[in-house]
CSV table of N, CA and C in Angstrom, one decimal:
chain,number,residue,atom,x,y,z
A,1,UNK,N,-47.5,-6.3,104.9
A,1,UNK,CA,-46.4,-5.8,104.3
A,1,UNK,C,-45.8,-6.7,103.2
A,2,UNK,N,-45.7,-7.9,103.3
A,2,UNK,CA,-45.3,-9.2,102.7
A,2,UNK,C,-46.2,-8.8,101.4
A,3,UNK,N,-47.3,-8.8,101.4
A,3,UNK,CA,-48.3,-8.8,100.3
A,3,UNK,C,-48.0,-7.7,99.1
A,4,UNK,N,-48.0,-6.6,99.8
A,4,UNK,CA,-47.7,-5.2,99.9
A,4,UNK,C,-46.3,-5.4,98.9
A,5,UNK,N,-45.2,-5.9,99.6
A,5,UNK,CA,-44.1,-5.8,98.2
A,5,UNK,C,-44.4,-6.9,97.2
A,6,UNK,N,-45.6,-8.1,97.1
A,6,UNK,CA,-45.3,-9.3,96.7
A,6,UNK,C,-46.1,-8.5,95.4
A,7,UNK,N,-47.1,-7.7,95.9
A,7,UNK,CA,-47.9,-6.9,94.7
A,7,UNK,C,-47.2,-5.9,93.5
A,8,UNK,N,-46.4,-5.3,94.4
A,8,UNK,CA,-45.2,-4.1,94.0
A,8,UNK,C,-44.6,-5.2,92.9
A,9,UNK,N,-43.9,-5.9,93.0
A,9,UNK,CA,-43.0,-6.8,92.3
A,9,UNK,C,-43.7,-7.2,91.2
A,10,UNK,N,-44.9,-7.9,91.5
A,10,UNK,CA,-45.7,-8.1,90.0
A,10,UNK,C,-45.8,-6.9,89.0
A,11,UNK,N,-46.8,-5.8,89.8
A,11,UNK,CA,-46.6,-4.5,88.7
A,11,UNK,C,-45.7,-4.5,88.2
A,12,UNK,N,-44.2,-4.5,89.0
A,12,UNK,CA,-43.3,-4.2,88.4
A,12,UNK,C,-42.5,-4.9,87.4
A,13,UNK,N,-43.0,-6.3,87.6
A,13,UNK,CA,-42.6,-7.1,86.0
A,13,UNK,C,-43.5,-7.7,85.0
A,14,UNK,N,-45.3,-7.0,85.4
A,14,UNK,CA,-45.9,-7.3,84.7
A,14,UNK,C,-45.7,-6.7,83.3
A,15,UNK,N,-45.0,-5.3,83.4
A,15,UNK,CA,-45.4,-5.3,81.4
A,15,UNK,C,-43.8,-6.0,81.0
A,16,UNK,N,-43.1,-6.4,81.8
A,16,UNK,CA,-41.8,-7.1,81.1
A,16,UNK,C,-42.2,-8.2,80.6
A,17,UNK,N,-43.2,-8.7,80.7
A,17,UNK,CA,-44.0,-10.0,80.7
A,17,UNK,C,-44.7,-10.4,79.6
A,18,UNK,N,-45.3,-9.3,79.8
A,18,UNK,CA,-46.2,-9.1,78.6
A,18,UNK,C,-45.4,-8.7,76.8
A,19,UNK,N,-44.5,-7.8,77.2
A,19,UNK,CA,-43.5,-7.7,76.1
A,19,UNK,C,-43.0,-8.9,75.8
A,20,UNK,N,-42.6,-9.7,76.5
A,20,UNK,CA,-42.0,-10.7,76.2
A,20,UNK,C,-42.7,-11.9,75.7
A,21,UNK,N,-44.1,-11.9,75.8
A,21,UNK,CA,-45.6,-12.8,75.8
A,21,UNK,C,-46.0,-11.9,74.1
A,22,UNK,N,-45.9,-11.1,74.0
A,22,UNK,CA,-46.2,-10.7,72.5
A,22,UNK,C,-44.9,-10.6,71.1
A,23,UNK,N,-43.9,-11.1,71.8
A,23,UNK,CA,-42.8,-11.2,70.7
A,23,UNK,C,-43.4,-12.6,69.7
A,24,UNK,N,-43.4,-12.5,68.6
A,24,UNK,CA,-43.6,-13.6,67.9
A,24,UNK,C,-42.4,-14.8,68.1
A,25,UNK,N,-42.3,-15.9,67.9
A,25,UNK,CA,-41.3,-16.4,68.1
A,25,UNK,C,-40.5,-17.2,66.8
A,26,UNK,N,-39.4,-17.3,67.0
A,26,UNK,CA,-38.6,-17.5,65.6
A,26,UNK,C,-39.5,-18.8,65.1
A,27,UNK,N,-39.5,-18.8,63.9
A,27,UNK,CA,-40.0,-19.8,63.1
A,27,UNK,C,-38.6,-20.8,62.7
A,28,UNK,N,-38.9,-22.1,63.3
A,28,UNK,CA,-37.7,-22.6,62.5
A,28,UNK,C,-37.7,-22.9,60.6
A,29,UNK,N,-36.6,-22.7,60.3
A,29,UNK,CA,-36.5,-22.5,58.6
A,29,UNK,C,-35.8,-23.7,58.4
A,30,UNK,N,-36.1,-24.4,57.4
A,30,UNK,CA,-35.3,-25.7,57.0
A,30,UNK,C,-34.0,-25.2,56.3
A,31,UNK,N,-32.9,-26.0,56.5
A,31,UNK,CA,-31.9,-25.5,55.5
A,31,UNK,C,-32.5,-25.9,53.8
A,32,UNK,N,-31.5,-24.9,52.8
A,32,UNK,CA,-32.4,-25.6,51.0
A,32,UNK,C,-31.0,-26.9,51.1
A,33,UNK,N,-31.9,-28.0,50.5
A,33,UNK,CA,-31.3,-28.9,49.9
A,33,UNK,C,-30.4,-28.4,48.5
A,34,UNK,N,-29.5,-29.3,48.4
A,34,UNK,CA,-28.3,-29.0,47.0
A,34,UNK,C,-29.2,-28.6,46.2
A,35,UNK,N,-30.2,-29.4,45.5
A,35,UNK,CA,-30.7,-29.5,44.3
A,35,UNK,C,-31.5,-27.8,44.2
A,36,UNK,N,-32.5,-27.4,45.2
A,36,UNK,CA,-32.9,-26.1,45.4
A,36,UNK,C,-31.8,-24.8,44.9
A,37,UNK,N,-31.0,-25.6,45.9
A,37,UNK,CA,-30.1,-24.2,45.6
A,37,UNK,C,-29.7,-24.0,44.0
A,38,UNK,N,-29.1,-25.7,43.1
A,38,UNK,CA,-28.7,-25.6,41.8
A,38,UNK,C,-29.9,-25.0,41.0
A,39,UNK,N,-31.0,-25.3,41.3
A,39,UNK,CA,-32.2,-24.4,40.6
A,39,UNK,C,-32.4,-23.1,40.8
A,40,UNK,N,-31.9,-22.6,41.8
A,40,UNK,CA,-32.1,-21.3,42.0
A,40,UNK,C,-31.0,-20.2,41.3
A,41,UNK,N,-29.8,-21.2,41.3
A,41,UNK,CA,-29.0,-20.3,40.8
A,41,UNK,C,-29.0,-20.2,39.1
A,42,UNK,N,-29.7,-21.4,38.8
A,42,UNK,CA,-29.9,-21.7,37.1
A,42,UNK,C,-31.5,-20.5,37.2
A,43,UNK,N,-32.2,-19.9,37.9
A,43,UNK,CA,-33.2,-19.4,37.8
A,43,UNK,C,-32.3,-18.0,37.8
A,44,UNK,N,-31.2,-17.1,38.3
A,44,UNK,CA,-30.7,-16.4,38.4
A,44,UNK,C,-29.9,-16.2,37.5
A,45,UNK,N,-29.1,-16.9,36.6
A,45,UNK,CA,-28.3,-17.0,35.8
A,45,UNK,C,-29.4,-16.6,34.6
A,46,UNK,N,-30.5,-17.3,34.6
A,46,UNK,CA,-31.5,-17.2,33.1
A,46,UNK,C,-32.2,-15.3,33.1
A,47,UNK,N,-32.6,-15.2,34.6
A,47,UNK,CA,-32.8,-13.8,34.6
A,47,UNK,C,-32.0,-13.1,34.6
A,48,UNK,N,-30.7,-13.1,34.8
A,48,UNK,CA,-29.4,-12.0,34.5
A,48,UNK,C,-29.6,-12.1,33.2
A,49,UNK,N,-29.6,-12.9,32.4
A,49,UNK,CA,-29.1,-13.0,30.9
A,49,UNK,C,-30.5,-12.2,30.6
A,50,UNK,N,-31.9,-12.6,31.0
A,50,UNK,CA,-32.8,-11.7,30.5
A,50,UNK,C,-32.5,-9.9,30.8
A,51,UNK,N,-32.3,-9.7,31.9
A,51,UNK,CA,-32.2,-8.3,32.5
A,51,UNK,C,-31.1,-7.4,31.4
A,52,UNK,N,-30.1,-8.6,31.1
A,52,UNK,CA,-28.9,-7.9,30.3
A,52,UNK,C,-29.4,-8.1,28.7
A,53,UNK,N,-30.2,-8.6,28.5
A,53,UNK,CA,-30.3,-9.1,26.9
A,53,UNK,C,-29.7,-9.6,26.2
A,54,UNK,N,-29.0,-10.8,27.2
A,54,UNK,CA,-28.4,-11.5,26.8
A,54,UNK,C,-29.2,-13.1,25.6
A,55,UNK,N,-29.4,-13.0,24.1
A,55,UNK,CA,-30.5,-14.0,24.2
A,55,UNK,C,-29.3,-14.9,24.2
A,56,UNK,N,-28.3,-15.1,23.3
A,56,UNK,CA,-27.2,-16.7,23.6
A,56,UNK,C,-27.4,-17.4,24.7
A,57,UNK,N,-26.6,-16.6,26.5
A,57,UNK,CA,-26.8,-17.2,27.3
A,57,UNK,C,-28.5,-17.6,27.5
A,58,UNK,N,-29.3,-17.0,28.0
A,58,UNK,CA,-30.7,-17.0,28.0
A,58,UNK,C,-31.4,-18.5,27.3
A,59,UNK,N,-31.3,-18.9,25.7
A,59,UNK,CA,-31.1,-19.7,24.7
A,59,UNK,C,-30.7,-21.0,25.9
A,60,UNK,N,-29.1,-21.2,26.0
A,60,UNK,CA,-28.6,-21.9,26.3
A,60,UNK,C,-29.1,-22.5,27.7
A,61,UNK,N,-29.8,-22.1,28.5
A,61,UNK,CA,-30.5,-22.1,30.1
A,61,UNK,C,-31.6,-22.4,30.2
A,62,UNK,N,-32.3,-22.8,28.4
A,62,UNK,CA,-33.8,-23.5,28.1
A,62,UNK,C,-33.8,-24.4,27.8
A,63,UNK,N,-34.6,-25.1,28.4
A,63,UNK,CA,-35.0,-26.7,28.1
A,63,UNK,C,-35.3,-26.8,26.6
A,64,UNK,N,-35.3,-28.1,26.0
A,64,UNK,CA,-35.7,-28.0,24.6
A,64,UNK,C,-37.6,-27.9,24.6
A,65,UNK,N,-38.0,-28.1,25.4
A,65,UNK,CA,-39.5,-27.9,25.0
A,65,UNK,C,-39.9,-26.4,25.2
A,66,UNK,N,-39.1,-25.7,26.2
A,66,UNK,CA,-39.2,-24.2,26.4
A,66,UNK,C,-39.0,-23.6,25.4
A,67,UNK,N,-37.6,-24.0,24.4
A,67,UNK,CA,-37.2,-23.3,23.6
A,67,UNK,C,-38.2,-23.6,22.3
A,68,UNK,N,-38.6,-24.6,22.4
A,68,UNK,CA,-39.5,-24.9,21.0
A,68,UNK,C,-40.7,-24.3,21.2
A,69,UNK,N,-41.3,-24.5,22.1
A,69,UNK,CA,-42.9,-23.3,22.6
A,69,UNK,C,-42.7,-22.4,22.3
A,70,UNK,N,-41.7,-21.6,22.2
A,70,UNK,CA,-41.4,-19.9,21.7
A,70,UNK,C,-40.8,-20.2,20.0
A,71,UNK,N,-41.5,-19.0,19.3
A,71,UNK,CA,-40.6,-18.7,18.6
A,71,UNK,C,-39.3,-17.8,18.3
A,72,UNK,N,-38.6,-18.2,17.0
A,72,UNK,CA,-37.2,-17.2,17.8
A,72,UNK,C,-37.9,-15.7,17.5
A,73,UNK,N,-38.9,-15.3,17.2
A,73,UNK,CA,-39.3,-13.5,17.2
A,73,UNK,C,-39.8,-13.3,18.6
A,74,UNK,N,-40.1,-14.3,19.0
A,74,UNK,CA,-40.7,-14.2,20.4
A,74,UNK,C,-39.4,-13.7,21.4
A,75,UNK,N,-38.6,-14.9,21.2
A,75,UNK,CA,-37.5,-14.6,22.2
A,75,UNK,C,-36.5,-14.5,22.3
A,76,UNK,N,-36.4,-13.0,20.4
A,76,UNK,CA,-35.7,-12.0,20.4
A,76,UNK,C,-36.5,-11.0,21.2
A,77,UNK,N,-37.6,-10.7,20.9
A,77,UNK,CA,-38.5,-9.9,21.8
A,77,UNK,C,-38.4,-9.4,23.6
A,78,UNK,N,-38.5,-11.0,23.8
A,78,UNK,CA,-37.8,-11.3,25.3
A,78,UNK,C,-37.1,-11.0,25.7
A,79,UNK,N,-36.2,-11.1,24.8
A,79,UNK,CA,-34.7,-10.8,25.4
A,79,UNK,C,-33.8,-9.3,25.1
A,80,UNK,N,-35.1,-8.4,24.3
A,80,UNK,CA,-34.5,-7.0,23.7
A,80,UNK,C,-34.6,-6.6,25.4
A,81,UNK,N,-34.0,-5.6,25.1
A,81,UNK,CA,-33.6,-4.7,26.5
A,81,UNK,C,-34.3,-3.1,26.8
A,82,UNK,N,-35.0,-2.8,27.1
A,82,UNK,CA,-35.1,-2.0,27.9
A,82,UNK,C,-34.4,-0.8,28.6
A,83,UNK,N,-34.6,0.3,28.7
A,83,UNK,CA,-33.6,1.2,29.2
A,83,UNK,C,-33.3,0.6,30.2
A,84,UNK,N,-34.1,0.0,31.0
A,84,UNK,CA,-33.7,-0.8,32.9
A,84,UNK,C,-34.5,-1.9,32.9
A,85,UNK,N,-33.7,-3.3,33.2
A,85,UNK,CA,-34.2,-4.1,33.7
A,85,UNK,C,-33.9,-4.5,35.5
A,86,UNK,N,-34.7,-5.3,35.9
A,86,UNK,CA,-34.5,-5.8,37.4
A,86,UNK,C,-35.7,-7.0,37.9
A,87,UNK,N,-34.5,-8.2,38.4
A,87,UNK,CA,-35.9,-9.1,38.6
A,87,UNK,C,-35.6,-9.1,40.4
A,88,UNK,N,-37.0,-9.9,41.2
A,88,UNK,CA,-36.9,-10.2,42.2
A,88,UNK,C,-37.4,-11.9,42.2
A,89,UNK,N,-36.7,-12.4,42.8
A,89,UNK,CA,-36.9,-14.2,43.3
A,89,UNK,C,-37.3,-14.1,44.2
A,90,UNK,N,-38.4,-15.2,44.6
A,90,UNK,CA,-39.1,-15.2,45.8
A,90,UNK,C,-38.4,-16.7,46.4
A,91,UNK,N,-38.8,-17.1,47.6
A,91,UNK,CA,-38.8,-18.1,47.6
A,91,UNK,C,-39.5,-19.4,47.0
A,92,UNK,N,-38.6,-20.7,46.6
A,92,UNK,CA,-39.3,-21.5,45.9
A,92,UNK,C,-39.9,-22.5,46.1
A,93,UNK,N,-40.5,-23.7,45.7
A,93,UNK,CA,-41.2,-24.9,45.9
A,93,UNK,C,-41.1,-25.8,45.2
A,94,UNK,N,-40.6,-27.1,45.5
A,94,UNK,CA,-40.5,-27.9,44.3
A,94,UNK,C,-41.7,-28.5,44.4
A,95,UNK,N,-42.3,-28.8,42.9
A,95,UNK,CA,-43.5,-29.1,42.6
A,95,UNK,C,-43.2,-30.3,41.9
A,96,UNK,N,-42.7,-31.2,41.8
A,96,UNK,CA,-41.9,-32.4,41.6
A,96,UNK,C,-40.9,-32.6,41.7
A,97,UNK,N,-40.8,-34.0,41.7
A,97,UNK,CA,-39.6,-34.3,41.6
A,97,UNK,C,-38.5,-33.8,40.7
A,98,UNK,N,-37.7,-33.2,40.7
A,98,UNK,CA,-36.3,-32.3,40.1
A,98,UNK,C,-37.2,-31.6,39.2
A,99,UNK,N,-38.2,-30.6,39.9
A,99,UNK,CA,-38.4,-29.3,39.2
A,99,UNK,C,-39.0,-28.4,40.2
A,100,UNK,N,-38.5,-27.1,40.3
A,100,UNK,CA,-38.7,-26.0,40.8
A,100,UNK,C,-39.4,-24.7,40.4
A,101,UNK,N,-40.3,-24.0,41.3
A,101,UNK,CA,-41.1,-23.3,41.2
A,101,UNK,C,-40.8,-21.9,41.6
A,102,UNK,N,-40.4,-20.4,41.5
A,102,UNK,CA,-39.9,-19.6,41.8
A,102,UNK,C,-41.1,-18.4,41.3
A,103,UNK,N,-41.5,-17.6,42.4
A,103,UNK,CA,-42.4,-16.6,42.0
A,103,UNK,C,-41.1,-15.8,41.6
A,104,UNK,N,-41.5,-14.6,40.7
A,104,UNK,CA,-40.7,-13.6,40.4
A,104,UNK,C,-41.5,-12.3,39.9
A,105,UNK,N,-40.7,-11.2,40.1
A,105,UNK,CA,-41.3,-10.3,39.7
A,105,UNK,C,-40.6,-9.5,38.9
A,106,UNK,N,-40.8,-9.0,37.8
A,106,UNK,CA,-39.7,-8.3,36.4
A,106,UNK,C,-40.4,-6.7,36.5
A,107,UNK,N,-39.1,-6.2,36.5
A,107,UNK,CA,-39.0,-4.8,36.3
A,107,UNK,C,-38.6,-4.2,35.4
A,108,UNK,N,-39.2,-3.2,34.5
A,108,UNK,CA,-38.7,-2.4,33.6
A,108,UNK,C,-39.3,-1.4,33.1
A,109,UNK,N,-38.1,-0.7,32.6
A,109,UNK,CA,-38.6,0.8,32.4
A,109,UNK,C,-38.1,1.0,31.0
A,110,UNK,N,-39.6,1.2,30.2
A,110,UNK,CA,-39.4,1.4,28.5
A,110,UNK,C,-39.1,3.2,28.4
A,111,UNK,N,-38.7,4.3,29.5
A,111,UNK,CA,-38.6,5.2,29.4
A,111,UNK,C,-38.1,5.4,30.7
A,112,UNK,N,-37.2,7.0,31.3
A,112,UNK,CA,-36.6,7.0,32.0
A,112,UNK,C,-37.8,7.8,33.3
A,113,UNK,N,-39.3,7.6,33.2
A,113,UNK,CA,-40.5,8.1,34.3
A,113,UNK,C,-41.1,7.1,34.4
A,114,UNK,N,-41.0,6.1,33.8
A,114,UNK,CA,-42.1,4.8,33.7
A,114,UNK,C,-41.3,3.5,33.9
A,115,UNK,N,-42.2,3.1,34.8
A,115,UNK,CA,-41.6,1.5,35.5
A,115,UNK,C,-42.8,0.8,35.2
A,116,UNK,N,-42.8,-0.8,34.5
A,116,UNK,CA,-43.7,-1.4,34.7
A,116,UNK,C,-43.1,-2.6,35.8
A,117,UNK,N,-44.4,-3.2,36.7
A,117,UNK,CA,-44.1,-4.6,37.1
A,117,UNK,C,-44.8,-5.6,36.6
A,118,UNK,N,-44.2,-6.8,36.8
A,118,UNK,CA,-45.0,-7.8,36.3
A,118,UNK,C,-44.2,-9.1,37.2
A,119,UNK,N,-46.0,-9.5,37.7
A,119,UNK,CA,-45.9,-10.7,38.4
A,119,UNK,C,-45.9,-12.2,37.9
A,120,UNK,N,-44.7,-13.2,37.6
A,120,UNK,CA,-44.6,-14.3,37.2
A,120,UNK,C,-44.5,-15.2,38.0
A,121,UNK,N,-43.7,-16.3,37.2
A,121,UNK,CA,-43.3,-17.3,38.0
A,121,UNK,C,-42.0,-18.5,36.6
A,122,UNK,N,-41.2,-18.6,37.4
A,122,UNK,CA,-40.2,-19.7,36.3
A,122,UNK,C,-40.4,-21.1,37.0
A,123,UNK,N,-40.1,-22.0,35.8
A,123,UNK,CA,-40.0,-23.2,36.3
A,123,UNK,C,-38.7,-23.3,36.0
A,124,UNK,N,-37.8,-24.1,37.1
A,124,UNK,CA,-36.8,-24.6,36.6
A,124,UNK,C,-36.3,-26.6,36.6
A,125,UNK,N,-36.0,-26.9,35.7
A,125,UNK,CA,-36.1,-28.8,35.7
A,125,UNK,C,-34.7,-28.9,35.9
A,126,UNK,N,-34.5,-30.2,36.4
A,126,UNK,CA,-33.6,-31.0,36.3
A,126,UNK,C,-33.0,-32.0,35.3
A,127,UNK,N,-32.5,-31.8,34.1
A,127,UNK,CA,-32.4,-32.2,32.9
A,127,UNK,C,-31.4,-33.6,33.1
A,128,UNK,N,-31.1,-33.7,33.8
A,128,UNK,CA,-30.0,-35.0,34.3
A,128,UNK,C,-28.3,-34.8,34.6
A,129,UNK,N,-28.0,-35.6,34.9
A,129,UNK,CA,-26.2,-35.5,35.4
A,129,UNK,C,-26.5,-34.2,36.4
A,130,UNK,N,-27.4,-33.7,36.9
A,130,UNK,CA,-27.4,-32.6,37.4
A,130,UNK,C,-27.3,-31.2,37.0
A,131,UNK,N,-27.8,-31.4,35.9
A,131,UNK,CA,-27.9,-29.7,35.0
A,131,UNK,C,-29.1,-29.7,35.0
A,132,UNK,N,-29.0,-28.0,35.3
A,132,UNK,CA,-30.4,-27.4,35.5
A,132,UNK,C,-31.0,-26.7,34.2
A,133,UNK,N,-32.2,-26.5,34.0
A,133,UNK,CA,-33.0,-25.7,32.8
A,133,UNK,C,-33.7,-25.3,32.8
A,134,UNK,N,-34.3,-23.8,32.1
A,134,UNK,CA,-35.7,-23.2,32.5
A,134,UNK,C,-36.4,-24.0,31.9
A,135,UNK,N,-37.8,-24.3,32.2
A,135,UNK,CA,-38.9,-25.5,31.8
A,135,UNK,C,-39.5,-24.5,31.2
A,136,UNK,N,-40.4,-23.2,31.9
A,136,UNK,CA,-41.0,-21.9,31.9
A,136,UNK,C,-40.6,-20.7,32.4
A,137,UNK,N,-40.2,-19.6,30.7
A,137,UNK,CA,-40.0,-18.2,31.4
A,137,UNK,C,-40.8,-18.1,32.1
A,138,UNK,N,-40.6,-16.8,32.7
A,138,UNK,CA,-41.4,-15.9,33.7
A,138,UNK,C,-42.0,-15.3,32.3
């Protein structure tokens, strides 16, 4: 009889078991360090200004070797607008010391049926006193 409920009781919590035996389990996530985050937001600030065609701000958010790699036809070009723009930020990686790596993906639509994407990536540096810069558009 003993056996008889000892078996019952297993059935009965073996698939709770098993549910609970196939849940993935939380990955612990580091908190971002200051510097991360000031890059991220200097990565967000440069893509708003692209999204809006803004070139002044945009301009002002480039390193000087970024800004000299482009010419300015280039990055009036860049920064014309689109009926719709939209970017997404991925998460980032610093790939040196005070410079950050951000995949991204740019959205836009040169007509109101047509969406292109395009997959990039920005760099953003740390120019000193703690001001951030794009190194590399997306």
């Amino acid at each position: 009889m003993r056996t008889l409920a000892l078996l019952t009781l297993s059935l009965a919590l073996l698939p709770s078991l098993l549910i609970a035996k196939g849940k993935p389990k939380r990955q612990t996530v580091t908190a971002p360090d200051a510097a991360s985050v000031a890059a991220l937001a200097t990565a967000n600030h440069f893509l708003r200004a692209w999204q809006t065609g803004d070139l002044e701000t945009g301009l002002l958010l480039l390193t000087d070797a970024a800004r000299h790699g482009s010419n300015d036809d280039n990055l009036r070009s860049y920064f014309s607008t689109p009926l719709l723009r939209a970017f997404e930020v991925h998460r980032g990686k610093q790939v040196r010391t005070g410079r950050y790596a951000f995949p991204v993906v740019l959205l836009e639509t040169t007509d109101p049926s047509r969406a292109k994407r395009r997959y990039s990536e920005i760099i953003v540096m740390n120019t000193g006193s703690n001001d951030w810069a794009v190194d590399k558009l997306p």
